[in-house]
mmCIF file of C-alpha atoms in Angstrom:
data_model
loop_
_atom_site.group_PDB
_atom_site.id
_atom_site.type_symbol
_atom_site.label_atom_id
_atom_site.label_comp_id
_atom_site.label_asym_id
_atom_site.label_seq_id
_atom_site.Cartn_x
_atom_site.Cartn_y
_atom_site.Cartn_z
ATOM 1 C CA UNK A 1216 31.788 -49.214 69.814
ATOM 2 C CA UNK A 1217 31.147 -51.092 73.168
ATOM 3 C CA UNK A 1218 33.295 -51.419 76.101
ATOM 4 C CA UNK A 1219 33.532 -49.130 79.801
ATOM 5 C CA UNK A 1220 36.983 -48.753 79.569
ATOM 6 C CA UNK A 1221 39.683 -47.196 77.401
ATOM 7 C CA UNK A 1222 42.694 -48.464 76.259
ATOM 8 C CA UNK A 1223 45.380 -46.179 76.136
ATOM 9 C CA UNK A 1224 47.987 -48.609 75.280
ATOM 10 C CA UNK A 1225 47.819 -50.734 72.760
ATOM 11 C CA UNK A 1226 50.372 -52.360 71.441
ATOM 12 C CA UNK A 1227 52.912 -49.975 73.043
ATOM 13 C CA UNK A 1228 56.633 -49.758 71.992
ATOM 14 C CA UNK A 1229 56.116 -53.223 70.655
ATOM 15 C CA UNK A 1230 53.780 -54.356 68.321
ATOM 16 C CA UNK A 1231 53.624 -57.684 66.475
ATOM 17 C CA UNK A 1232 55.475 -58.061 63.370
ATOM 18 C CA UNK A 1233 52.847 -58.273 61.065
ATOM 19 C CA UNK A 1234 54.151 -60.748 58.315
ATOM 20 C CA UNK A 1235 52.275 -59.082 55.384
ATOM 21 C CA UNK A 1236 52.383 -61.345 51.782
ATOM 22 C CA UNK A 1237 55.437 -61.239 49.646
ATOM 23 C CA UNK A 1238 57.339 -59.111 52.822
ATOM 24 C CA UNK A 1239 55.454 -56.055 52.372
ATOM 25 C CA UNK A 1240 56.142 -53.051 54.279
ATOM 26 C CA UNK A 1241 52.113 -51.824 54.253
ATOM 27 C CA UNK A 1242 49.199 -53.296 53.898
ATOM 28 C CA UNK A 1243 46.765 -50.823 52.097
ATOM 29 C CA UNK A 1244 43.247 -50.957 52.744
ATOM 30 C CA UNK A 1245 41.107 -48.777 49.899
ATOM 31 C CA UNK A 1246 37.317 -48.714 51.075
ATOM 32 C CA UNK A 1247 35.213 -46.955 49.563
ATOM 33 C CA UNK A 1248 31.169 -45.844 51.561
ATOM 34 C CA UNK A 1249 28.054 -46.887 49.775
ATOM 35 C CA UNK A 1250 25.629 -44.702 51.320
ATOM 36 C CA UNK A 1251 23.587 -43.022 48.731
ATOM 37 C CA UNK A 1252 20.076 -43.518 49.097
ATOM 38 C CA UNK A 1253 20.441 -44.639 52.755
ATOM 39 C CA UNK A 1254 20.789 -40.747 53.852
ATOM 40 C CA UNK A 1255 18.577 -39.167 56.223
ATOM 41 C CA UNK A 1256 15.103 -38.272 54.288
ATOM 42 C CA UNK A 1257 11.631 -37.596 55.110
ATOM 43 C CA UNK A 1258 10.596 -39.898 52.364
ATOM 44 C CA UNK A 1259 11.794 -42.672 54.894
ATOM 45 C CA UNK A 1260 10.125 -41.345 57.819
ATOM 46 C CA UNK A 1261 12.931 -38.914 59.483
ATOM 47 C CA UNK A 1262 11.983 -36.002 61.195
ATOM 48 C CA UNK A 1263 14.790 -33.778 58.519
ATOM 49 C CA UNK A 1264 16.981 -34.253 55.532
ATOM 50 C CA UNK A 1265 20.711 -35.007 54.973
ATOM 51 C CA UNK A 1266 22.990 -32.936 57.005
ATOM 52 C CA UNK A 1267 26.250 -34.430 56.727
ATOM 53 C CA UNK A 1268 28.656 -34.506 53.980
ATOM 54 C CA UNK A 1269 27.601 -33.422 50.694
ATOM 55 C CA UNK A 1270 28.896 -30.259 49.103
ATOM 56 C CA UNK A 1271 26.536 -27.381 50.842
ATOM 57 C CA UNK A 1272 28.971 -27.780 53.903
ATOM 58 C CA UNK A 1273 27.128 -26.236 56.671
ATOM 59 C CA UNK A 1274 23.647 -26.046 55.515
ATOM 60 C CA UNK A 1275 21.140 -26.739 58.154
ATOM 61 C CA UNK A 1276 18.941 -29.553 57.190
ATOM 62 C CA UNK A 1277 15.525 -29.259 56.278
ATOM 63 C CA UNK A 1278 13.436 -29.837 58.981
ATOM 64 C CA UNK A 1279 9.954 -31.367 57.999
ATOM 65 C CA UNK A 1280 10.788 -31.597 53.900
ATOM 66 C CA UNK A 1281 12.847 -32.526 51.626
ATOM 67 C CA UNK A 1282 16.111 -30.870 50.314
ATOM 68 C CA UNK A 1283 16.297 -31.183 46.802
ATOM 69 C CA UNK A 1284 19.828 -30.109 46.326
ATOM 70 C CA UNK A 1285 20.941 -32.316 49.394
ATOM 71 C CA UNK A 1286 18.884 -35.172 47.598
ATOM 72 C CA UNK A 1287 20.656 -34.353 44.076
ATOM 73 C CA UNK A 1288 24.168 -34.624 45.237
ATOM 74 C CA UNK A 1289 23.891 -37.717 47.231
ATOM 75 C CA UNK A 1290 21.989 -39.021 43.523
ATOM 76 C CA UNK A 1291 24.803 -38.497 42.120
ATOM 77 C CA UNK A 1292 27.091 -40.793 43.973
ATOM 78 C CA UNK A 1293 25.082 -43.698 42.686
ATOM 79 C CA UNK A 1294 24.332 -42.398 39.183
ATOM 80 C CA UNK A 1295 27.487 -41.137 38.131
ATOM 81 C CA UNK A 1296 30.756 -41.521 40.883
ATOM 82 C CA UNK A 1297 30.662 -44.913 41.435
ATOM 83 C CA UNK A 1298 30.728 -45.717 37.994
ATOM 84 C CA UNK A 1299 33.881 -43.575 37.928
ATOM 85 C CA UNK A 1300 35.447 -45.207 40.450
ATOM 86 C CA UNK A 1301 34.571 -48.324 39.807
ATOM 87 C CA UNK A 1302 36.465 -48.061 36.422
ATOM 88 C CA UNK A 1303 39.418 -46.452 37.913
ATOM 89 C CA UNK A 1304 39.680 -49.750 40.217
ATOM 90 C CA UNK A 1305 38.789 -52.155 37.258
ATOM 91 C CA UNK A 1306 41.886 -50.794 35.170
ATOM 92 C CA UNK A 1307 44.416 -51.493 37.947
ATOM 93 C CA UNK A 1308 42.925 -54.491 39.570
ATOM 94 C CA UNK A 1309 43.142 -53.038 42.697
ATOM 95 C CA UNK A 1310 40.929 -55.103 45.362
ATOM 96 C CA UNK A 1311 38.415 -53.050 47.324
ATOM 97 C CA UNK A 1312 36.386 -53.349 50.573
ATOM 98 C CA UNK A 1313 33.132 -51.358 50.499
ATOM 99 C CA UNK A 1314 31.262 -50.207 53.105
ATOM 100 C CA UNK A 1315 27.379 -50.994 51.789
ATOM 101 C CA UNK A 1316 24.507 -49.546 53.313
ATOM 102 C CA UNK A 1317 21.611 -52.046 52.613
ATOM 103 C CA UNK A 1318 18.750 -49.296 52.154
ATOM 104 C CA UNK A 1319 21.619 -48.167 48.934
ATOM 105 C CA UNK A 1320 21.942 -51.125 47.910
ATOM 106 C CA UNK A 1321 18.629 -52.023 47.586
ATOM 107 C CA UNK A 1322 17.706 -48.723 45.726
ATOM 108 C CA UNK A 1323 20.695 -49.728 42.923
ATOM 109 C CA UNK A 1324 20.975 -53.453 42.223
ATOM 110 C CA UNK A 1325 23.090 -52.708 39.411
ATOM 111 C CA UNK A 1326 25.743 -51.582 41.157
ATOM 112 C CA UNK A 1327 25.303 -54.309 43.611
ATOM 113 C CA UNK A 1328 26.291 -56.540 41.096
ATOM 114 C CA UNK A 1329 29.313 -54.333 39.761
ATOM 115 C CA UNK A 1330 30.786 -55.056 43.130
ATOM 116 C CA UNK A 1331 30.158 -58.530 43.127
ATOM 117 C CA UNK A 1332 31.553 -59.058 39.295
ATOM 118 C CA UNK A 1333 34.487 -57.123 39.907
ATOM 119 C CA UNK A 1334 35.253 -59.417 43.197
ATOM 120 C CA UNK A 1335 35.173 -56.722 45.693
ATOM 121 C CA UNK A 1336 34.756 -57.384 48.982
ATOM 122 C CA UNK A 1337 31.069 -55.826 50.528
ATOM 123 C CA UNK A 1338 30.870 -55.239 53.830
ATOM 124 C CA UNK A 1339 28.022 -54.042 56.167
ATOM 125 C CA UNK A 1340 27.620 -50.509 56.926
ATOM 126 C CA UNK A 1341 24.322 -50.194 58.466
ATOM 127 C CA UNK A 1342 20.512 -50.628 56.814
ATOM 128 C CA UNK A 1343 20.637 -46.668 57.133
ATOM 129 C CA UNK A 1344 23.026 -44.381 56.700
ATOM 130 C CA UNK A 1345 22.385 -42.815 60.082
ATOM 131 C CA UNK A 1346 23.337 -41.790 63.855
ATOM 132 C CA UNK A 1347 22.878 -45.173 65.411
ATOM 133 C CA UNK A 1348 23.568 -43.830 69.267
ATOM 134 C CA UNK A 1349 19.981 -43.796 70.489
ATOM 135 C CA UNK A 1350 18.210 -46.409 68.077
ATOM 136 C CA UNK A 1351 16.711 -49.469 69.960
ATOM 137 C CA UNK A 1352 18.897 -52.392 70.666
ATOM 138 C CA UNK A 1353 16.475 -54.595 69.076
ATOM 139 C CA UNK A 1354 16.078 -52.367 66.049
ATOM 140 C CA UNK A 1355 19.949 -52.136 65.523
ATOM 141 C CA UNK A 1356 19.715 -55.592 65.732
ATOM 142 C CA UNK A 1357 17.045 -56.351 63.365
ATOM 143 C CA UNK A 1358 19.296 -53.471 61.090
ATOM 144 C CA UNK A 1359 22.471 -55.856 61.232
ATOM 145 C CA UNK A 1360 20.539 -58.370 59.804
ATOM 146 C CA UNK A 1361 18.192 -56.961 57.158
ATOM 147 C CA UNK A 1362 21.689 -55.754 56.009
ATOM 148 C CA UNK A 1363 23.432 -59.255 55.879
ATOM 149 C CA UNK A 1364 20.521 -60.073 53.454
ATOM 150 C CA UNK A 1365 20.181 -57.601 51.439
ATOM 151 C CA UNK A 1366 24.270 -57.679 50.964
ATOM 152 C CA UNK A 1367 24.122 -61.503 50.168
ATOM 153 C CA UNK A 1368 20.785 -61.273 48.087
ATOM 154 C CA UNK A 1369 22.252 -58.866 45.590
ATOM 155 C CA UNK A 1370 25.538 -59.360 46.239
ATOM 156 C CA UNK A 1371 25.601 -63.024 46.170
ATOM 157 C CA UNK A 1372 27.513 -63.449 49.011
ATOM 158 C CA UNK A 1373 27.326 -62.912 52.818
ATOM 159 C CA UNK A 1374 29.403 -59.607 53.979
ATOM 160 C CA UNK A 1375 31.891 -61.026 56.853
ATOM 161 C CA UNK A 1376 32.997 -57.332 58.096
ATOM 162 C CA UNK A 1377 31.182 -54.452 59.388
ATOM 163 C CA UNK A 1378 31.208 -50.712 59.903
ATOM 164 C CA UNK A 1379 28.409 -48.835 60.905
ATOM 165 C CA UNK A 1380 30.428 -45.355 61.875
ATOM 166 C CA UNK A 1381 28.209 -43.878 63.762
ATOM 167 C CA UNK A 1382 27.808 -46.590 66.445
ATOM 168 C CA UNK A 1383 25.321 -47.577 69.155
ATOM 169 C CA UNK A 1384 26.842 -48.354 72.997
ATOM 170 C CA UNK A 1385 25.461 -52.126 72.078
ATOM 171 C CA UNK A 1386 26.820 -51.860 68.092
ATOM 172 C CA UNK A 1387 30.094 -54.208 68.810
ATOM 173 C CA UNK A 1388 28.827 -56.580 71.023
ATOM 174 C CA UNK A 1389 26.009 -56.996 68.502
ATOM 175 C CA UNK A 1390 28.329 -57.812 65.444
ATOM 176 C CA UNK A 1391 29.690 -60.345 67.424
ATOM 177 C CA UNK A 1392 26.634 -61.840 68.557
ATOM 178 C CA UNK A 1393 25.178 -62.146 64.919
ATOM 179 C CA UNK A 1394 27.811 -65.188 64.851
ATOM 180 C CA UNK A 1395 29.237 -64.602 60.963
ATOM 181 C CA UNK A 1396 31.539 -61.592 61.071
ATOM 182 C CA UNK A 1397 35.253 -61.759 61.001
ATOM 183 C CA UNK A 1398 36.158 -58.726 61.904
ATOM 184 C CA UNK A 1399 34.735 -54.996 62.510
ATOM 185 C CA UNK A 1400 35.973 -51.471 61.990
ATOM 186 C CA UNK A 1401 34.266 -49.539 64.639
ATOM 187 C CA UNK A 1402 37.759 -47.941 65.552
ATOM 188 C CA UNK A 1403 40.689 -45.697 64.697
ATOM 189 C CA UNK A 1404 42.617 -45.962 67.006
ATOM 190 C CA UNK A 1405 45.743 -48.328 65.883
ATOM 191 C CA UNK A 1406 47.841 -48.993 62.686
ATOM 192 C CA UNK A 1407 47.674 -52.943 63.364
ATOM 193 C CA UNK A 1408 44.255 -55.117 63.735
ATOM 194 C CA UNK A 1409 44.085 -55.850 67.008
ATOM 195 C CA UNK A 1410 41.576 -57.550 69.628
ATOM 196 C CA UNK A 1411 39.142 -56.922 71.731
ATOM 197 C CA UNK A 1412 36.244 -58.960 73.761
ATOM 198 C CA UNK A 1413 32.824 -59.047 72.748
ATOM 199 C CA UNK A 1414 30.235 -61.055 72.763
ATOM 200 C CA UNK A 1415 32.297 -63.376 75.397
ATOM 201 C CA UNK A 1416 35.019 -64.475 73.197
ATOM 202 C CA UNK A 1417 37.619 -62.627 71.449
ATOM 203 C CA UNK A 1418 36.859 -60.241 68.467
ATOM 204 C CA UNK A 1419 38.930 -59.125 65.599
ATOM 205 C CA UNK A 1420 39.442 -54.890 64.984
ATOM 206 C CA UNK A 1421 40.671 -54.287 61.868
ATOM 207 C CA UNK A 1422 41.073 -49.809 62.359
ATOM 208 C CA UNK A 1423 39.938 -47.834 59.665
ATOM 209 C CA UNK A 1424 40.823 -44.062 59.178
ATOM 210 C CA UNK A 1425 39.363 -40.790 59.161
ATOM 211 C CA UNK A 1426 42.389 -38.558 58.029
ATOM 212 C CA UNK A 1427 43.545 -40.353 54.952
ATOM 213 C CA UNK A 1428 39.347 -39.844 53.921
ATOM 214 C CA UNK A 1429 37.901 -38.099 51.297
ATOM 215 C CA UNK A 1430 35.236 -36.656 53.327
ATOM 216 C CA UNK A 1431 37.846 -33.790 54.683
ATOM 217 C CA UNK A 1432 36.691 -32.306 51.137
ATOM 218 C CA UNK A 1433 33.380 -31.358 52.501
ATOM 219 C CA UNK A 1434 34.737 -30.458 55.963
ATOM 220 C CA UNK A 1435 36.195 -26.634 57.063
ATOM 221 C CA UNK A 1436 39.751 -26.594 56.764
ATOM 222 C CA UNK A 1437 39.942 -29.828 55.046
ATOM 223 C CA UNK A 1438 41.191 -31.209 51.529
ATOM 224 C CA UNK A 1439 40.666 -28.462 48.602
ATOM 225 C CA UNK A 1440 42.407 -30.038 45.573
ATOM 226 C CA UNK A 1441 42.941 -33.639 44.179
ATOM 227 C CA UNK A 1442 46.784 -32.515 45.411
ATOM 228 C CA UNK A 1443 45.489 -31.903 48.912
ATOM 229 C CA UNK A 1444 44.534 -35.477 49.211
ATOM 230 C CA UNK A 1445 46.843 -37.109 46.865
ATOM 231 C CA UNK A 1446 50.125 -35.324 48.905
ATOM 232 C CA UNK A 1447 48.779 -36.734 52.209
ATOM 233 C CA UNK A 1448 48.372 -39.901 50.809
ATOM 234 C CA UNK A 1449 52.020 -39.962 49.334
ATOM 235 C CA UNK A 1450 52.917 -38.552 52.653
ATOM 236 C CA UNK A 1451 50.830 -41.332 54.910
ATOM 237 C CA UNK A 1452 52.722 -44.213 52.615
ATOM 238 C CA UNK A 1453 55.542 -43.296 52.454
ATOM 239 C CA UNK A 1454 56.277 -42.674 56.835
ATOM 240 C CA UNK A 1455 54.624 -46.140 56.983
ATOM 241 C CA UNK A 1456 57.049 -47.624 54.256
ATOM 242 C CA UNK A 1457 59.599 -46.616 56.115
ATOM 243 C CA UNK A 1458 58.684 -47.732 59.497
ATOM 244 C CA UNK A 1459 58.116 -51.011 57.112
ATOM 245 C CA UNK A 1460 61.193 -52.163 57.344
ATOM 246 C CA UNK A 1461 61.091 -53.112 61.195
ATOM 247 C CA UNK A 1462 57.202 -52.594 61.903
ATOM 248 C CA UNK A 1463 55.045 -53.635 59.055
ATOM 249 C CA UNK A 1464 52.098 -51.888 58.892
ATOM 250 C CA UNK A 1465 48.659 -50.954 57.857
ATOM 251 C CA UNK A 1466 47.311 -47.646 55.498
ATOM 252 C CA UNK A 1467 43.459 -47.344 55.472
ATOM 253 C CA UNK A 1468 41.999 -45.167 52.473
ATOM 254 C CA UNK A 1469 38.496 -44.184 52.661
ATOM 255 C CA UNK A 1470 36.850 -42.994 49.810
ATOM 256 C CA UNK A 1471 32.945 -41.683 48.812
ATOM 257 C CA UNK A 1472 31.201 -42.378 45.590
ATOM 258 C CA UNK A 1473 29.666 -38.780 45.908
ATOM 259 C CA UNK A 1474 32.769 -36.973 46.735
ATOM 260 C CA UNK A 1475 35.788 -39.123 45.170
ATOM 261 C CA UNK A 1476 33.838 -39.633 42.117
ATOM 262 C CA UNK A 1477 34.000 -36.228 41.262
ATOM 263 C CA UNK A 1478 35.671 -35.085 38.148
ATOM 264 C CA UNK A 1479 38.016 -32.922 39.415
ATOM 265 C CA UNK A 1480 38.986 -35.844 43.114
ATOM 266 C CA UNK A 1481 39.090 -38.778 40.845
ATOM 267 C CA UNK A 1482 43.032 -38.348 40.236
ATOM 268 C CA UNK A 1483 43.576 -38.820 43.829
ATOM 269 C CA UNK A 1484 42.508 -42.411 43.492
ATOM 270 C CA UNK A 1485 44.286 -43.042 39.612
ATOM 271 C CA UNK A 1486 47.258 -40.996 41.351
ATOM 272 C CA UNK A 1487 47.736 -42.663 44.486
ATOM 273 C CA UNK A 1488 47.544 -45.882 42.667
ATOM 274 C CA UNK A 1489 50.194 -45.426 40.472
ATOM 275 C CA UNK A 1490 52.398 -44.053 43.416
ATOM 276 C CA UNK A 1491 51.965 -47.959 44.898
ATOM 277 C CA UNK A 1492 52.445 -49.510 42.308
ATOM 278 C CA UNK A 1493 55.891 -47.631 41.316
ATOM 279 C CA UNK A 1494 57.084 -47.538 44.887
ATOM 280 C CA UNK A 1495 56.410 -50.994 45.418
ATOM 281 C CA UNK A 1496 56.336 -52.858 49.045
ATOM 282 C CA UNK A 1497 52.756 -52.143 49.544
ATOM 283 C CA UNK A 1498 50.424 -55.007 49.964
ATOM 284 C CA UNK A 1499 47.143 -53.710 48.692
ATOM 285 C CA UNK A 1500 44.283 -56.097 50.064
ATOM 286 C CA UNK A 1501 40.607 -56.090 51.112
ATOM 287 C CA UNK A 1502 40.034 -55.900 54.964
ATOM 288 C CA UNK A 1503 38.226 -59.623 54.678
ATOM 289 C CA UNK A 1504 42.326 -60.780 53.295
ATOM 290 C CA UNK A 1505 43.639 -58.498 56.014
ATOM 291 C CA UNK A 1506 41.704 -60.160 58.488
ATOM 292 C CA UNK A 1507 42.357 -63.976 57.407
ATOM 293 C CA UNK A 1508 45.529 -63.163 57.712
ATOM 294 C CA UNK A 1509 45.034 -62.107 61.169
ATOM 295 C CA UNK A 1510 43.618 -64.494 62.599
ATOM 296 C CA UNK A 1511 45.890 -67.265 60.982
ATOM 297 C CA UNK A 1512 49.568 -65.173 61.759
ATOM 298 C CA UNK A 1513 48.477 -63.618 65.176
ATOM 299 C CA UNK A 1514 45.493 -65.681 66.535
ATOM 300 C CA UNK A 1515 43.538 -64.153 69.174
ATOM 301 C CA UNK A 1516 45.133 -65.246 72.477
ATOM 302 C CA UNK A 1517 44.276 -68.484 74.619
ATOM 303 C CA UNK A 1518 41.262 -67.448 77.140
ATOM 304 C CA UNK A 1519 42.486 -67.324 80.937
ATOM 305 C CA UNK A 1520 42.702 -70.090 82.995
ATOM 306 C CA UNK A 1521 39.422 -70.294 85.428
#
């Protein structure tokens, strides 16, 4: 996330109407994190394993070796979750943006091309899966790209949205440097895209979400149950449907193969869904339809006169 200043303000009292499709009251954004196999490891030269996020919450990571158990959970996010999710999504035709590390990726073609069949939109999330705060500026941006290529290589087509998470000072101004990104989601700090300047021109923000996120699972004092989840969910919709009516707005949902696609979390997704669907007035879109529709209903504003 780049930028000296904060700003505190937003939109304010009065934020754009957004216009969804079809007069929806939400626009719901389900992403779910590719990241297994782009974790922290000695096997790729780190100085520990994994810390973060997997189901030993707390554990101390390995320093010097490998954890095993660490290693195992995060193995099963590729081997066995996102195949659960994936045909969770597949039986309601419910679009997706992922969040693809390109080290994952790269380690499980197969479900490269999963995403790509099924239509969903892949977007960037780093080559690794890591803290990118004191990396190089010139290996971030060497990351950036090895990731664009690795996403369109397997993918078969270009990601035009990024999310690395755990950004760099320079991560922002680098995205809009590369040139071929719509949009990124380096943010949380609005219900509306909004934007921003980087790069010397304006730059779209589409916010993403870190409370309506599966990851408070593996957190203290987080989700417990599939109800846990589910009810906040319900709960998130259903204040934004009704501030719908005079303030569209946007819902982001974010979702791990290694933690969603558990047996016993999976009916938060199949639940939620069918919530939406009965409910109606939701406009459930990737964040690359989110942010076409932007740019063409609220286009960035005319630079200032010199």
């Amino acid at each position: 996330m780049s930028g000296d200043q904060r700003d505190l303000v937003g939109y304010g009292g009065e934020p754009p109407y957004a216009a969804w499709p079809g007069g929806a009251r939400v626009a719901v954004s389900l992403v779910l994190n590719y990241e297994e196999g782009g974790e922290q490891s000695v096997l790729e030269g780190d100085r520990a394993s994994e810390g973060f996020l997997h189901e030993l919450v707390g554990t101390p990571p390995v320093v010097g070796g490998r954890d095993l158990n660490a290693e195992s959970m995060f193995a099963y996010g590729a081997r066995a979750g996102f195949w659960r999710v994936h045909r969770t999504l597949t039986a309601h035709g419910a679009p997706l943006t992922v969040y693809a590390v390109g080290r994952a990726l790269e380690r499980n073609p197969a479900a490269a091309r999963a995403m790509g069949a099924a239509g969903w939109e892949v977007a960037g999330h780093g080559w690794r899966w890591i803290d990118y705060r004191h990396v190089p500026e010139e290996v971030e941006r060497a990351d950036i790209a090895r990731t664009v290529a690795t996403i369109e290589r397997l993918v078969g087509r270009r990601p035009v949205g990024w999310y690395t998470g755990r950004t760099s000072p320079a991560t922002r101004r680098l995205v809009a440097e590369e040139g071929g990104f719509l949009y990124d989601c380096d943010d949380y700090s609005d219900d509306l895209p909004f934007y921003v300047q980087a790069g010397g021109r304006p730059h779209l923000v589409v916010p993403y979400s870190l409370d309506a996120n599966d990851f408070k699972f593996l957190i203290v004092h987080g989700f417990t149950t599939a109800n846990d989840m589910l009810a906040y969910l319900i709960d998130t919709f259903e204040v934004l449907h009704a501030e719908g009516v005079e303030r569209p707005r946007m819902m982001s949902v974010g979702m791990h193969c290694r933690i969603i696609g558990r047996p016993g979390r999976i009916r938060v997704l199949e639940g939620f869904l069918k919530h939406l669907a009965q409910r109606g007035g939701a406009w459930i879109a990737t964040r690359e339809q989110i942010a076409h529709h932007w740019l063409t209903t609220h286009p960035p504003p005319p630079p200032p006169p010199r």
